[in-house]
Coordinates of C-alpha atoms in Angstrom, one line a residue:
M114 CA -7.9 59.7 -78.0
A115 CA -7.6 56.6 -75.6
D116 CA -9.2 56.6 -72.1
K117 CA -6.3 56.8 -69.8
T118 CA -8.1 55.7 -66.9
L119 CA -9.4 52.4 -68.6
L120 CA -5.8 51.9 -69.6
M121 CA -4.5 52.4 -66.0
L122 CA -7.2 50.1 -64.5
L123 CA -6.1 47.4 -67.2
D124 CA -2.5 47.7 -66.1
D125 CA -3.0 47.9 -62.5
V126 CA -5.3 45.1 -62.2
R127 CA -3.4 42.7 -64.4
T128 CA -0.2 43.5 -63.0
K129 CA -1.6 42.6 -59.7
T130 CA -3.2 39.3 -60.8
L131 CA 0.5 38.4 -62.4
N132 CA 2.3 39.4 -59.4
D133 CA -0.1 37.4 -57.1
L134 CA 0.7 34.3 -59.2
K135 CA 4.6 34.8 -59.1
G136 CA 6.5 32.3 -57.2
L137 CA 3.9 29.5 -56.9
D138 CA 4.9 26.1 -58.0
E139 CA 2.3 23.7 -59.7
S140 CA 1.3 22.1 -56.3
Q141 CA 0.8 25.4 -54.8
A142 CA -1.1 26.8 -57.6
R143 CA -3.5 24.0 -57.8
W144 CA -4.0 23.9 -53.9
A145 CA -7.5 24.7 -52.5
P146 CA -8.4 24.7 -48.9
S147 CA -10.6 21.9 -47.5
N148 CA -14.2 22.3 -48.6
L149 CA -13.4 24.7 -51.4
Q150 CA -12.4 23.9 -55.0
N151 CA -11.0 27.2 -56.6
S152 CA -7.3 27.4 -56.7
C153 CA -4.9 30.2 -57.6
L154 CA -4.7 28.5 -61.1
W155 CA -8.4 28.4 -61.6
H156 CA -8.6 32.1 -60.4
G157 CA -6.0 33.1 -63.0
G158 CA -7.4 31.3 -65.8
H159 CA -10.9 32.4 -65.0
S160 CA -9.6 36.0 -65.0
Y161 CA -8.5 35.4 -68.4
V162 CA -11.6 33.8 -69.7
V163 CA -14.1 36.5 -68.1
T164 CA -12.1 39.4 -69.1
E165 CA -11.9 37.9 -72.7
F166 CA -15.6 37.1 -72.9
L167 CA -16.9 40.4 -71.4
T168 CA -14.5 42.5 -73.5
A169 CA -15.5 40.6 -76.8
R170 CA -19.1 40.7 -75.8
A171 CA -19.0 44.6 -75.2
L172 CA -17.4 45.0 -78.8
G173 CA -19.6 42.4 -80.6
R174 CA -16.5 40.1 -81.3
E175 CA -15.8 36.5 -80.7
P176 CA -13.8 35.9 -77.6
K177 CA -10.2 34.5 -78.1
L178 CA -10.0 31.5 -75.8
P179 CA -7.6 28.7 -75.6
E180 CA -9.1 25.1 -76.4
G181 CA -11.2 23.8 -73.4
W182 CA -10.7 26.9 -71.2
L183 CA -14.3 28.2 -71.4
K184 CA -15.4 24.8 -69.7
M185 CA -12.5 24.7 -67.3
F186 CA -12.4 28.4 -66.2
S187 CA -15.9 29.8 -66.8
W188 CA -18.4 31.2 -64.4
E189 CA -20.2 27.9 -64.6
S190 CA -17.2 25.7 -64.3
N191 CA -16.6 23.2 -61.5
P192 CA -12.9 22.7 -60.8
A193 CA -13.6 19.5 -58.9
H194 CA -14.9 18.0 -62.1
V195 CA -11.8 18.7 -64.0
S196 CA -9.2 15.8 -64.0
P197 CA -5.9 16.8 -62.7
E198 CA -3.9 16.0 -66.0
A199 CA -6.5 18.4 -68.0
W200 CA -5.3 21.7 -66.0
P201 CA -2.9 23.7 -68.0
P202 CA 0.5 24.4 -66.3
L203 CA 0.4 27.7 -64.5
E204 CA 3.1 29.1 -66.8
T205 CA 0.8 28.6 -69.7
V206 CA -2.2 30.5 -67.8
V207 CA 0.7 33.3 -67.0
E208 CA 1.7 33.4 -70.6
A209 CA -1.9 33.7 -71.9
L210 CA -2.8 36.5 -69.2
T211 CA 0.5 38.3 -70.3
E212 CA -0.4 38.2 -74.0
Q213 CA -3.9 39.2 -73.4
L214 CA -2.7 42.4 -71.4
E215 CA -0.4 43.6 -74.5
R216 CA -3.5 42.6 -76.9
F217 CA -6.0 44.5 -74.7
R218 CA -3.6 47.6 -74.3
K219 CA -3.6 47.9 -78.1
L220 CA -7.2 47.4 -78.4
F221 CA -8.1 49.8 -75.6
N222 CA -5.7 52.4 -77.0
S223 CA -7.5 52.0 -80.5
L224 CA -11.0 52.8 -78.9
S225 CA -12.4 56.5 -79.2
D226 CA -14.7 57.9 -76.7
E227 CA -17.6 57.5 -79.2
Q228 CA -16.7 53.8 -79.6
L229 CA -16.4 53.5 -75.7
D230 CA -19.7 55.2 -75.1
A231 CA -21.8 53.4 -77.7
P232 CA -24.1 50.6 -76.6
E233 CA -23.0 47.1 -76.2
P234 CA -24.4 45.0 -79.3
G235 CA -26.0 42.3 -77.0
N236 CA -26.9 44.7 -74.1
P237 CA -27.8 48.1 -75.5
I238 CA -28.6 49.4 -71.7
R239 CA -24.8 49.1 -71.1
T240 CA -22.0 50.9 -73.0
V241 CA -18.8 49.4 -74.3
R242 CA -16.7 51.2 -71.8
Y243 CA -19.0 49.4 -68.8
G244 CA -18.4 46.1 -70.4
L245 CA -14.7 46.7 -70.5
M246 CA -14.7 48.0 -67.0
H247 CA -16.9 45.2 -65.7
G248 CA -14.5 42.6 -66.9
L249 CA -11.6 44.3 -65.1
H250 CA -13.6 44.6 -61.9
D251 CA -14.3 40.8 -62.1
E252 CA -10.6 40.2 -62.4
A253 CA -9.8 42.4 -59.5
R254 CA -12.1 40.4 -57.2
H255 CA -10.4 37.1 -58.3
S256 CA -7.0 38.6 -57.9
G257 CA -7.9 39.1 -54.3
E258 CA -9.0 35.7 -53.9
I259 CA -5.7 34.6 -55.2
K260 CA -4.0 36.8 -52.5
L261 CA -6.4 35.2 -49.9
L262 CA -5.3 31.8 -51.0
R263 CA -1.7 32.7 -50.6
K264 CA -2.2 34.1 -47.1
L265 CA -3.7 30.8 -46.3
M266 CA -1.0 28.9 -47.9
Q267 CA 1.6 30.9 -45.6
R268 CA -0.4 29.9 -42.5
T269 CA -0.8 26.3 -43.5
F270 CA 2.4 25.4 -45.0
I271 CA 5.5 27.4 -46.2
V272 CA 4.8 29.6 -49.2
A273 CA 6.6 33.0 -50.1
P274 CA 4.5 36.0 -50.0
A275 CA 3.7 37.4 -53.5
S276 CA 6.0 39.9 -55.0
P277 CA 4.9 43.5 -54.2
S278 CA 3.1 45.3 -56.8

């Protein structure tokens, strides 16, 4: 039987990320405050990459990543070194996050308690359940960063607040 709490966490975290990205135009999505480099667009793409990577690793699978996204959105990426024309449009990131949510709902629904409690193939001191939760926890933190960037934009220039979740 599926872990209802893990499914609830997936839906809650991803819905908040998607809601926080709603209503941004491309300029706003790519804006970062002075002396910082991570934009709302980067946090959205990073959420996709890290959640995908940690989920795949927990299950001993290959991550499904769009071309160039690992370099652009990974934990080792540096947005300041990405040319402006290389970034995907915000709509592409939102579509990828939405597709991933549906794919992960099906995947998480298919996992038994025994599968979730099994050790991660690459890190046997952690369970599959932990790996899935860790990816969602990381995304939740980045969703908070998007929310903070929106607050900064509201105080710096006119940007509508995110849709309520």
